[in-house]
PDB file of N, CA and C in Angstrom:
ATOM      1  N   ALA A   5     163.157 183.953 282.266  1.00 50.00           N
ATOM      2  CA  ALA A   5     163.428 182.604 281.765  1.00 50.00           C
ATOM      3  C   ALA A   5     162.387 182.238 280.717  1.00 50.00           C
ATOM      4  N   ALA A   6     162.833 181.610 279.675  1.00 60.00           N
ATOM      5  CA  ALA A   6     161.930 181.193 278.601  1.00 60.00           C
ATOM      6  C   ALA A   6     161.145 179.961 279.035  1.00 60.00           C
ATOM      7  N   LEU A   7     159.893 179.938 278.642  1.00 77.00           N
ATOM      8  CA  LEU A   7     159.074 178.762 278.913  1.00 77.00           C
ATOM      9  C   LEU A   7     159.408 177.684 277.894  1.00 77.00           C
ATOM     10  N   LYS A   8     159.415 176.454 278.340  1.00 86.00           N
ATOM     11  CA  LYS A   8     159.675 175.350 277.425  1.00 86.00           C
ATOM     12  C   LYS A   8     158.514 174.382 277.482  1.00 86.00           C
ATOM     13  N   TYR A   9     158.295 173.703 276.396  1.00 89.00           N
ATOM     14  CA  TYR A   9     157.291 172.653 276.384  1.00 89.00           C
ATOM     15  C   TYR A   9     157.850 171.494 275.586  1.00 89.00           C
ATOM     16  N   SER A  10     157.310 170.307 275.821  1.00 94.00           N
ATOM     17  CA  SER A  10     157.817 169.147 275.091  1.00 94.00           C
ATOM     18  C   SER A  10     156.664 168.228 274.703  1.00 94.00           C
ATOM     19  N   PHE A  11     156.898 167.453 273.646  1.00 95.00           N
ATOM     20  CA  PHE A  11     155.948 166.455 273.186  1.00 95.00           C
ATOM     21  C   PHE A  11     156.731 165.240 272.721  1.00 95.00           C
ATOM     22  N   ARG A  12     156.036 164.135 272.547  1.00 96.00           N
ATOM     23  CA  ARG A  12     156.690 162.870 272.231  1.00 96.00           C
ATOM     24  C   ARG A  12     156.117 162.282 270.952  1.00 96.00           C
ATOM     25  N   ILE A  13     156.986 161.661 270.154  1.00 97.00           N
ATOM     26  CA  ILE A  13     156.571 160.899 268.975  1.00 97.00           C
ATOM     27  C   ILE A  13     157.014 159.460 269.207  1.00 97.00           C
ATOM     28  N   GLU A  14     156.070 158.532 269.104  1.00 97.00           N
ATOM     29  CA  GLU A  14     156.374 157.103 269.254  1.00 97.00           C
ATOM     30  C   GLU A  14     156.140 156.420 267.913  1.00 97.00           C
ATOM     31  N   ASN A  15     157.187 155.899 267.327  1.00 95.00           N
ATOM     32  CA  ASN A  15     157.037 155.191 266.053  1.00 95.00           C
ATOM     33  C   ASN A  15     156.876 153.700 266.333  1.00 95.00           C
ATOM     34  N   ARG A  16     155.641 153.261 266.406  1.00 95.00           N
ATOM     35  CA  ARG A  16     155.354 151.838 266.628  1.00 95.00           C
ATOM     36  C   ARG A  16     155.113 151.112 265.319  1.00 95.00           C
ATOM     37  N   SER A  17     155.410 151.760 264.215  1.00 91.00           N
ATOM     38  CA  SER A  17     155.213 151.148 262.896  1.00 91.00           C
ATOM     39  C   SER A  17     156.456 150.349 262.497  1.00 91.00           C
ATOM     40  N   PRO A  18     156.332 149.512 261.462  1.00 88.00           N
ATOM     41  CA  PRO A  18     157.472 148.703 261.032  1.00 88.00           C
ATOM     42  C   PRO A  18     158.428 149.419 260.078  1.00 88.00           C
ATOM     43  N   ALA A  19     158.284 150.738 259.936  1.00 87.00           N
ATOM     44  CA  ALA A  19     159.128 151.471 258.984  1.00 87.00           C
ATOM     45  C   ALA A  19     159.556 152.812 259.575  1.00 87.00           C
ATOM     46  N   PRO A  20     160.701 153.342 259.122  1.00 91.00           N
ATOM     47  CA  PRO A  20     161.085 154.691 259.548  1.00 91.00           C
ATOM     48  C   PRO A  20     160.097 155.711 258.981  1.00 91.00           C
ATOM     49  N   MET A  21     159.859 156.786 259.713  1.00 93.00           N
ATOM     50  CA  MET A  21     158.894 157.795 259.271  1.00 93.00           C
ATOM     51  C   MET A  21     159.558 159.163 259.161  1.00 93.00           C
ATOM     52  N   GLN A  22     159.193 159.882 258.105  1.00 93.00           N
ATOM     53  CA  GLN A  22     159.703 161.234 257.871  1.00 93.00           C
ATOM     54  C   GLN A  22     158.755 162.243 258.517  1.00 93.00           C
ATOM     55  N   TYR A  23     159.324 163.260 259.137  1.00 95.00           N
ATOM     56  CA  TYR A  23     158.502 164.326 259.708  1.00 95.00           C
ATOM     57  C   TYR A  23     159.285 165.621 259.704  1.00 95.00           C
ATOM     58  N   SER A  24     158.594 166.718 259.925  1.00 95.00           N
ATOM     59  CA  SER A  24     159.280 167.992 260.101  1.00 95.00           C
ATOM     60  C   SER A  24     158.599 168.767 261.223  1.00 95.00           C
ATOM     61  N   PHE A  25     159.408 169.524 261.937  1.00 94.00           N
ATOM     62  CA  PHE A  25     158.926 170.329 263.051  1.00 94.00           C
ATOM     63  C   PHE A  25     159.723 171.620 263.093  1.00 94.00           C
ATOM     64  N   ASP A  26     159.003 172.727 263.107  1.00 88.00           N
ATOM     65  CA  ASP A  26     159.638 174.045 263.230  1.00 88.00           C
ATOM     66  C   ASP A  26     160.714 174.264 262.163  1.00 88.00           C
ATOM     67  N   GLY A  27     160.405 173.824 260.932  1.00 87.00           N
ATOM     68  CA  GLY A  27     161.320 174.043 259.820  1.00 87.00           C
ATOM     69  C   GLY A  27     162.456 173.047 259.688  1.00 87.00           C
ATOM     70  N   ARG A  28     162.535 172.081 260.602  1.00 91.00           N
ATOM     71  CA  ARG A  28     163.602 171.073 260.537  1.00 91.00           C
ATOM     72  C   ARG A  28     163.009 169.714 260.199  1.00 91.00           C
ATOM     73  N   LYS A  29     163.650 169.026 259.276  1.00 94.00           N
ATOM     74  CA  LYS A  29     163.192 167.693 258.900  1.00 94.00           C
ATOM     75  C   LYS A  29     163.902 166.633 259.726  1.00 94.00           C
ATOM     76  N   GLY A  30     163.195 165.534 259.939  1.00 92.00           N
ATOM     77  CA  GLY A  30     163.792 164.444 260.688  1.00 92.00           C
ATOM     78  C   GLY A  30     163.245 163.109 260.229  1.00 92.00           C
ATOM     79  N   GLU A  31     163.920 162.063 260.629  1.00 94.00           N
ATOM     80  CA  GLU A  31     163.440 160.716 260.355  1.00 94.00           C
ATOM     81  C   GLU A  31     163.480 159.951 261.668  1.00 94.00           C
ATOM     82  N   LEU A  32     162.375 159.299 261.975  1.00 94.00           N
ATOM     83  CA  LEU A  32     162.296 158.523 263.198  1.00 94.00           C
ATOM     84  C   LEU A  32     162.348 157.046 262.837  1.00 94.00           C
ATOM     85  N   PRO A  33     163.408 156.340 263.257  1.00 95.00           N
ATOM     86  CA  PRO A  33     163.510 154.914 262.942  1.00 95.00           C
ATOM     87  C   PRO A  33     162.342 154.129 263.532  1.00 95.00           C
ATOM     88  N   LYS A  34     162.097 152.958 262.973  1.00 92.00           N
ATOM     89  CA  LYS A  34     161.006 152.124 263.483  1.00 92.00           C
ATOM     90  C   LYS A  34     161.255 151.768 264.933  1.00 92.00           C
ATOM     91  N   ARG A  35     160.166 151.685 265.690  1.00 94.00           N
ATOM     92  CA  ARG A  35     160.171 151.296 267.096  1.00 94.00           C
ATOM     93  C   ARG A  35     161.078 152.172 267.972  1.00 94.00           C
ATOM     94  N   VAL A  36     161.059 153.472 267.677  1.00 96.00           N
ATOM     95  CA  VAL A  36     161.855 154.439 268.447  1.00 96.00           C
ATOM     96  C   VAL A  36     160.919 155.528 268.971  1.00 96.00           C
ATOM     97  N   ILE A  37     161.225 156.041 270.156  1.00 97.00           N
ATOM     98  CA  ILE A  37     160.472 157.153 270.748  1.00 97.00           C
ATOM     99  C   ILE A  37     161.385 158.367 270.789  1.00 97.00           C
ATOM    100  N   ALA A  38     160.872 159.506 270.335  1.00 95.00           N
ATOM    101  CA  ALA A  38     161.640 160.753 270.363  1.00 95.00           C
ATOM    102  C   ALA A  38     160.858 161.797 271.147  1.00 95.00           C
ATOM    103  N   THR A  39     161.565 162.570 271.962  1.00 95.00           N
ATOM    104  CA  THR A  39     160.949 163.680 272.685  1.00 95.00           C
ATOM    105  C   THR A  39     161.535 164.973 272.147  1.00 95.00           C
ATOM    106  N   HIS A  40     160.658 165.913 271.813  1.00 93.00           N
ATOM    107  CA  HIS A  40     161.093 167.225 271.336  1.00 93.00           C
ATOM    108  C   HIS A  40     160.754 168.256 272.392  1.00 93.00           C
ATOM    109  N   THR A  41     161.688 169.156 272.649  1.00 93.00           N
ATOM    110  CA  THR A  41     161.468 170.266 273.561  1.00 93.00           C
ATOM    111  C   THR A  41     161.714 171.555 272.790  1.00 93.00           C
ATOM    112  N   SER A  42     160.809 172.502 272.948  1.00 91.00           N
ATOM    113  CA  SER A  42     160.902 173.740 272.197  1.00 91.00           C
ATOM    114  C   SER A  42     160.475 174.909 273.072  1.00 91.00           C
ATOM    115  N   CYS A  43     160.865 176.106 272.678  1.00 88.00           N
ATOM    116  CA  CYS A  43     160.477 177.300 273.434  1.00 88.00           C
ATOM    117  C   CYS A  43     159.134 177.854 272.966  1.00 88.00           C
ATOM    118  N   GLN A  44     158.734 177.509 271.748  1.00 83.00           N
ATOM    119  CA  GLN A  44     157.464 178.025 271.240  1.00 83.00           C
ATOM    120  C   GLN A  44     156.756 176.949 270.434  1.00 83.00           C
ATOM    121  N   PRO A  45     155.421 176.973 270.454  1.00 82.00           N
ATOM    122  CA  PRO A  45     154.670 175.985 269.684  1.00 82.00           C
ATOM    123  C   PRO A  45     154.942 176.121 268.190  1.00 82.00           C
ATOM    124  N   ALA A  46     154.899 175.007 267.503  1.00 89.00           N
ATOM    125  CA  ALA A  46     155.067 174.998 266.053  1.00 89.00           C
ATOM    126  C   ALA A  46     154.288 173.808 265.507  1.00 89.00           C
ATOM    127  N   LEU A  47     154.118 173.783 264.195  1.00 94.00           N
ATOM    128  CA  LEU A  47     153.402 172.680 263.572  1.00 94.00           C
ATOM    129  C   LEU A  47     154.312 171.481 263.378  1.00 94.00           C
ATOM    130  N   LEU A  48     153.748 170.315 263.598  1.00 95.00           N
ATOM    131  CA  LEU A  48     154.432 169.045 263.374  1.00 95.00           C
ATOM    132  C   LEU A  48     153.804 168.427 262.136  1.00 95.00           C
ATOM    133  N   LYS A  49     154.629 168.074 261.155  1.00 95.00           N
ATOM    134  CA  LYS A  49     154.120 167.492 259.910  1.00 95.00           C
ATOM    135  C   LYS A  49     154.703 166.103 259.720  1.00 95.00           C
ATOM    136  N   PHE A  50     153.810 165.142 259.529  1.00 94.00           N
ATOM    137  CA  PHE A  50     154.230 163.786 259.162  1.00 94.00           C
ATOM    138  C   PHE A  50     154.053 163.642 257.659  1.00 94.00           C
ATOM    139  N   HIS A  51     155.016 163.019 256.996  1.00 91.00           N
ATOM    140  CA  HIS A  51     154.992 162.888 255.537  1.00 91.00           C
ATOM    141  C   HIS A  51     154.508 161.499 255.131  1.00 91.00           C
ATOM    142  N   SER A  52     153.671 161.445 254.107  1.00 85.00           N
ATOM    143  CA  SER A  52     153.159 160.185 253.532  1.00 85.00           C
ATOM    144  C   SER A  52     152.472 159.302 254.566  1.00 85.00           C
ATOM    145  N   ILE A  53     151.430 159.854 255.170  1.00 82.00           N
ATOM    146  CA  ILE A  53     150.663 159.159 256.203  1.00 82.00           C
ATOM    147  C   ILE A  53     149.331 158.693 255.612  1.00 82.00           C
ATOM    148  N   SER A  54     148.850 157.553 256.065  1.00 75.00           N
ATOM    149  CA  SER A  54     147.537 157.064 255.660  1.00 75.00           C
ATOM    150  C   SER A  54     146.474 157.738 256.518  1.00 75.00           C
ATOM    151  N   VAL A  55     145.497 158.348 255.858  1.00 69.00           N
ATOM    152  CA  VAL A  55     144.414 159.023 256.563  1.00 69.00           C
ATOM    153  C   VAL A  55     143.123 158.261 256.280  1.00 69.00           C
ATOM    154  N   PRO A  56     142.368 157.906 257.315  1.00 69.00           N
ATOM    155  CA  PRO A  56     141.120 157.175 257.084  1.00 69.00           C
ATOM    156  C   PRO A  56     140.220 157.896 256.079  1.00 69.00           C
ATOM    157  N   GLY A  57     139.668 157.137 255.137  1.00 70.00           N
ATOM    158  CA  GLY A  57     138.772 157.707 254.143  1.00 70.00           C
ATOM    159  C   GLY A  57     139.452 158.252 252.899  1.00 70.00           C
ATOM    160  N   LYS A  58     140.770 158.284 252.889  1.00 70.00           N
ATOM    161  CA  LYS A  58     141.499 158.776 251.703  1.00 70.00           C
ATOM    162  C   LYS A  58     142.304 157.626 251.111  1.00 70.00           C
ATOM    163  N   ARG A  59     142.290 157.540 249.790  1.00 75.00           N
ATOM    164  CA  ARG A  59     142.981 156.436 249.121  1.00 75.00           C
ATOM    165  C   ARG A  59     144.492 156.603 249.119  1.00 75.00           C
ATOM    166  N   GLN A  60     144.951 157.819 248.868  1.00 77.00           N
ATOM    167  CA  GLN A  60     146.397 157.984 248.769  1.00 77.00           C
ATOM    168  C   GLN A  60     146.980 158.590 250.028  1.00 77.00           C
ATOM    169  N   LYS A  61     148.250 158.328 250.213  1.00 81.00           N
ATOM    170  CA  LYS A  61     148.946 158.841 251.393  1.00 81.00           C
ATOM    171  C   LYS A  61     149.104 160.348 251.261  1.00 81.00           C
ATOM    172  N   THR A  62     149.099 161.008 252.384  1.00 85.00           N
ATOM    173  CA  THR A  62     149.154 162.457 252.385  1.00 85.00           C
ATOM    174  C   THR A  62     149.993 162.942 253.568  1.00 85.00           C
ATOM    175  N   ASP A  63     150.369 164.207 253.534  1.00 88.00           N
ATOM    176  CA  ASP A  63     151.041 164.793 254.691  1.00 88.00           C
ATOM    177  C   ASP A  63     149.972 165.176 255.711  1.00 88.00           C
ATOM    178  N   GLN A  64     150.297 165.053 256.977  1.00 90.00           N
ATOM    179  CA  GLN A  64     149.341 165.379 258.020  1.00 90.00           C
ATOM    180  C   GLN A  64     149.965 166.361 258.992  1.00 90.00           C
ATOM    181  N   LEU A  65     149.260 167.462 259.274  1.00 93.00           N
ATOM    182  CA  LEU A  65     149.746 168.518 260.164  1.00 93.00           C
ATOM    183  C   LEU A  65     149.051 168.466 261.511  1.00 93.00           C
ATOM    184  N   PHE A  66     149.817 168.732 262.563  1.00 94.00           N
ATOM    185  CA  PHE A  66     149.263 168.786 263.913  1.00 94.00           C
ATOM    186  C   PHE A  66     149.848 169.984 264.642  1.00 94.00           C
ATOM    187  N   GLU A  67     149.021 170.645 265.445  1.00 93.00           N
ATOM    188  CA  GLU A  67     149.547 171.635 266.375  1.00 93.00           C
ATOM    189  C   GLU A  67     150.108 170.864 267.565  1.00 93.00           C
ATOM    190  N   THR A  68     151.172 171.354 268.137  1.00 92.00           N
ATOM    191  CA  THR A  68     151.782 170.663 269.276  1.00 92.00           C
ATOM    192  C   THR A  68     151.559 171.463 270.548  1.00 92.00           C
ATOM    193  N   ARG A  69     151.316 170.744 271.629  1.00 91.00           N
ATOM    194  CA  ARG A  69     151.173 171.354 272.944  1.00 91.00           C
ATOM    195  C   ARG A  69     151.974 170.541 273.944  1.00 91.00           C
ATOM    196  N   ASP A  70     152.270 171.153 275.052  1.00 92.00           N
ATOM    197  CA  ASP A  70     153.063 170.479 276.073  1.00 92.00           C
ATOM    198  C   ASP A  70     152.391 169.176 276.515  1.00 92.00           C
ATOM    199  N   GLY A  71     153.164 168.102 276.504  1.00 94.00           N
ATOM    200  CA  GLY A  71     152.677 166.820 276.982  1.00 94.00           C
ATOM    201  C   GLY A  71     151.986 165.969 275.941  1.00 94.00           C
ATOM    202  N   ASP A  72     151.794 166.484 274.724  1.00 95.00           N
ATOM    203  CA  ASP A  72     151.145 165.699 273.674  1.00 95.00           C
ATOM    204  C   ASP A  72     151.987 164.486 273.291  1.00 95.00           C
ATOM    205  N   VAL A  73     151.304 163.429 272.868  1.00 97.00           N
ATOM    206  CA  VAL A  73     151.969 162.223 272.370  1.00 97.00           C
ATOM    207  C   VAL A  73     151.385 161.916 270.998  1.00 97.00           C
ATOM    208  N   PHE A  74     152.261 161.638 270.034  1.00 97.00           N
ATOM    209  CA  PHE A  74     151.854 161.250 268.691  1.00 97.00           C
ATOM    210  C   PHE A  74     152.365 159.832 268.456  1.00 97.00           C
ATOM    211  N   VAL A  75     151.433 158.902 268.222  1.00 96.00           N
ATOM    212  CA  VAL A  75     151.795 157.501 268.043  1.00 96.00           C
ATOM    213  C   VAL A  75     151.600 157.130 266.578  1.00 96.00           C
ATOM    214  N   LEU A  76     152.661 156.610 265.961  1.00 94.00           N
ATOM    215  CA  LEU A  76     152.601 156.138 264.577  1.00 94.00           C
ATOM    216  C   LEU A  76     152.386 154.630 264.612  1.00 94.00           C
ATOM    217  N   LYS A  77     151.279 154.184 263.999  1.00 93.00           N
ATOM    218  CA  LYS A  77     150.940 152.761 264.026  1.00 93.00           C
ATOM    219  C   LYS A  77     150.655 152.258 262.631  1.00 93.00           C
ATOM    220  N   ALA A  78     150.975 150.992 262.411  1.00 88.00           N
ATOM    221  CA  ALA A  78     150.657 150.362 261.137  1.00 88.00           C
ATOM    222  C   ALA A  78     149.148 150.179 261.034  1.00 88.00           C
ATOM    223  N   SER A  79     148.619 150.381 259.834  1.00 83.00           N
ATOM    224  CA  SER A  79     147.204 150.124 259.566  1.00 83.00           C
ATOM    225  C   SER A  79     147.120 149.381 258.241  1.00 83.00           C
ATOM    226  N   SER A  80     145.928 148.979 257.868  1.00 81.00           N
ATOM    227  CA  SER A  80     145.779 148.229 256.622  1.00 81.00           C
ATOM    228  C   SER A  80     146.190 149.056 255.409  1.00 81.00           C
ATOM    229  N   ALA A  81     146.116 150.381 255.525  1.00 76.00           N
ATOM    230  CA  ALA A  81     146.452 151.255 254.401  1.00 76.00           C
ATOM    231  C   ALA A  81     147.871 151.812 254.474  1.00 76.00           C
ATOM    232  N   GLY A  82     148.613 151.503 255.530  1.00 80.00           N
ATOM    233  CA  GLY A  82     149.955 152.052 255.682  1.00 80.00           C
ATOM    234  C   GLY A  82     150.223 152.408 257.124  1.00 80.00           C
ATOM    235  N   VAL A  83     150.574 153.669 257.376  1.00 86.00           N
ATOM    236  CA  VAL A  83     150.842 154.122 258.742  1.00 86.00           C
ATOM    237  C   VAL A  83     149.893 155.271 259.056  1.00 86.00           C
ATOM    238  N   ARG A  84     149.303 155.229 260.254  1.00 88.00           N
ATOM    239  CA  ARG A  84     148.431 156.325 260.666  1.00 88.00           C
ATOM    240  C   ARG A  84     148.963 156.943 261.944  1.00 88.00           C
ATOM    241  N   VAL A  85     148.522 158.185 262.201  1.00 92.00           N
ATOM    242  CA  VAL A  85     148.952 158.926 263.390  1.00 92.00           C
ATOM    243  C   VAL A  85     147.798 158.967 264.380  1.00 92.00           C
ATOM    244  N   ILE A  86     148.095 158.608 265.616  1.00 94.00           N
ATOM    245  CA  ILE A  86     147.122 158.744 266.694  1.00 94.00           C
ATOM    246  C   ILE A  86     147.640 159.853 267.604  1.00 94.00           C
ATOM    247  N   HIS A  87     146.860 160.931 267.700  1.00 95.00           N
ATOM    248  CA  HIS A  87     147.253 162.090 268.510  1.00 95.00           C
ATOM    249  C   HIS A  87     146.611 161.933 269.876  1.00 95.00           C
ATOM    250  N   LYS A  88     147.426 161.883 270.908  1.00 94.00           N
ATOM    251  CA  LYS A  88     146.930 161.766 272.291  1.00 94.00           C
ATOM    252  C   LYS A  88     147.288 163.046 273.039  1.00 94.00           C
ATOM    253  N   PRO A  89     146.355 164.000 273.088  1.00 90.00           N
ATOM    254  CA  PRO A  89     146.649 165.215 273.838  1.00 90.00           C
ATOM    255  C   PRO A  89     146.775 164.927 275.326  1.00 90.00           C
ATOM    256  N   LYS A  90     147.593 165.707 275.982  1.00 83.00           N
ATOM    257  CA  LYS A  90     147.728 165.588 277.430  1.00 83.00           C
ATOM    258  C   LYS A  90     146.403 166.030 278.055  1.00 83.00           C
ATOM    259  N   LEU A  91     145.943 165.284 279.033  1.00 76.00           N
ATOM    260  CA  LEU A  91     144.721 165.678 279.719  1.00 76.00           C
ATOM    261  C   LEU A  91     144.997 166.944 280.508  1.00 76.00           C
ATOM    262  N   ARG A  92     144.153 167.946 280.325  1.00 62.00           N
ATOM    263  CA  ARG A  92     144.386 169.238 280.977  1.00 62.00           C
ATOM    264  C   ARG A  92     143.304 169.509 281.991  1.00 62.00           C
TER     265      ARG A  92
END
């Protein structure tokens, strides 16, 4: 049997957010939670994210692990990602 793992994206921002995971693009509407389940780890990319200390918006990459939560929140510069790894 194949092992599966899942992670969650919570869009708490006031706008839909673009992301891609394992070669597939998606859009998460505002105030929506999505759970992804996969057989193998892959990179999660958020598009046009505000990163502290940088003036312009950029793409942000994260490794995903089972139980991780990614929270998208509004900030003064736009939207930022808060990565909450599962306590192991």
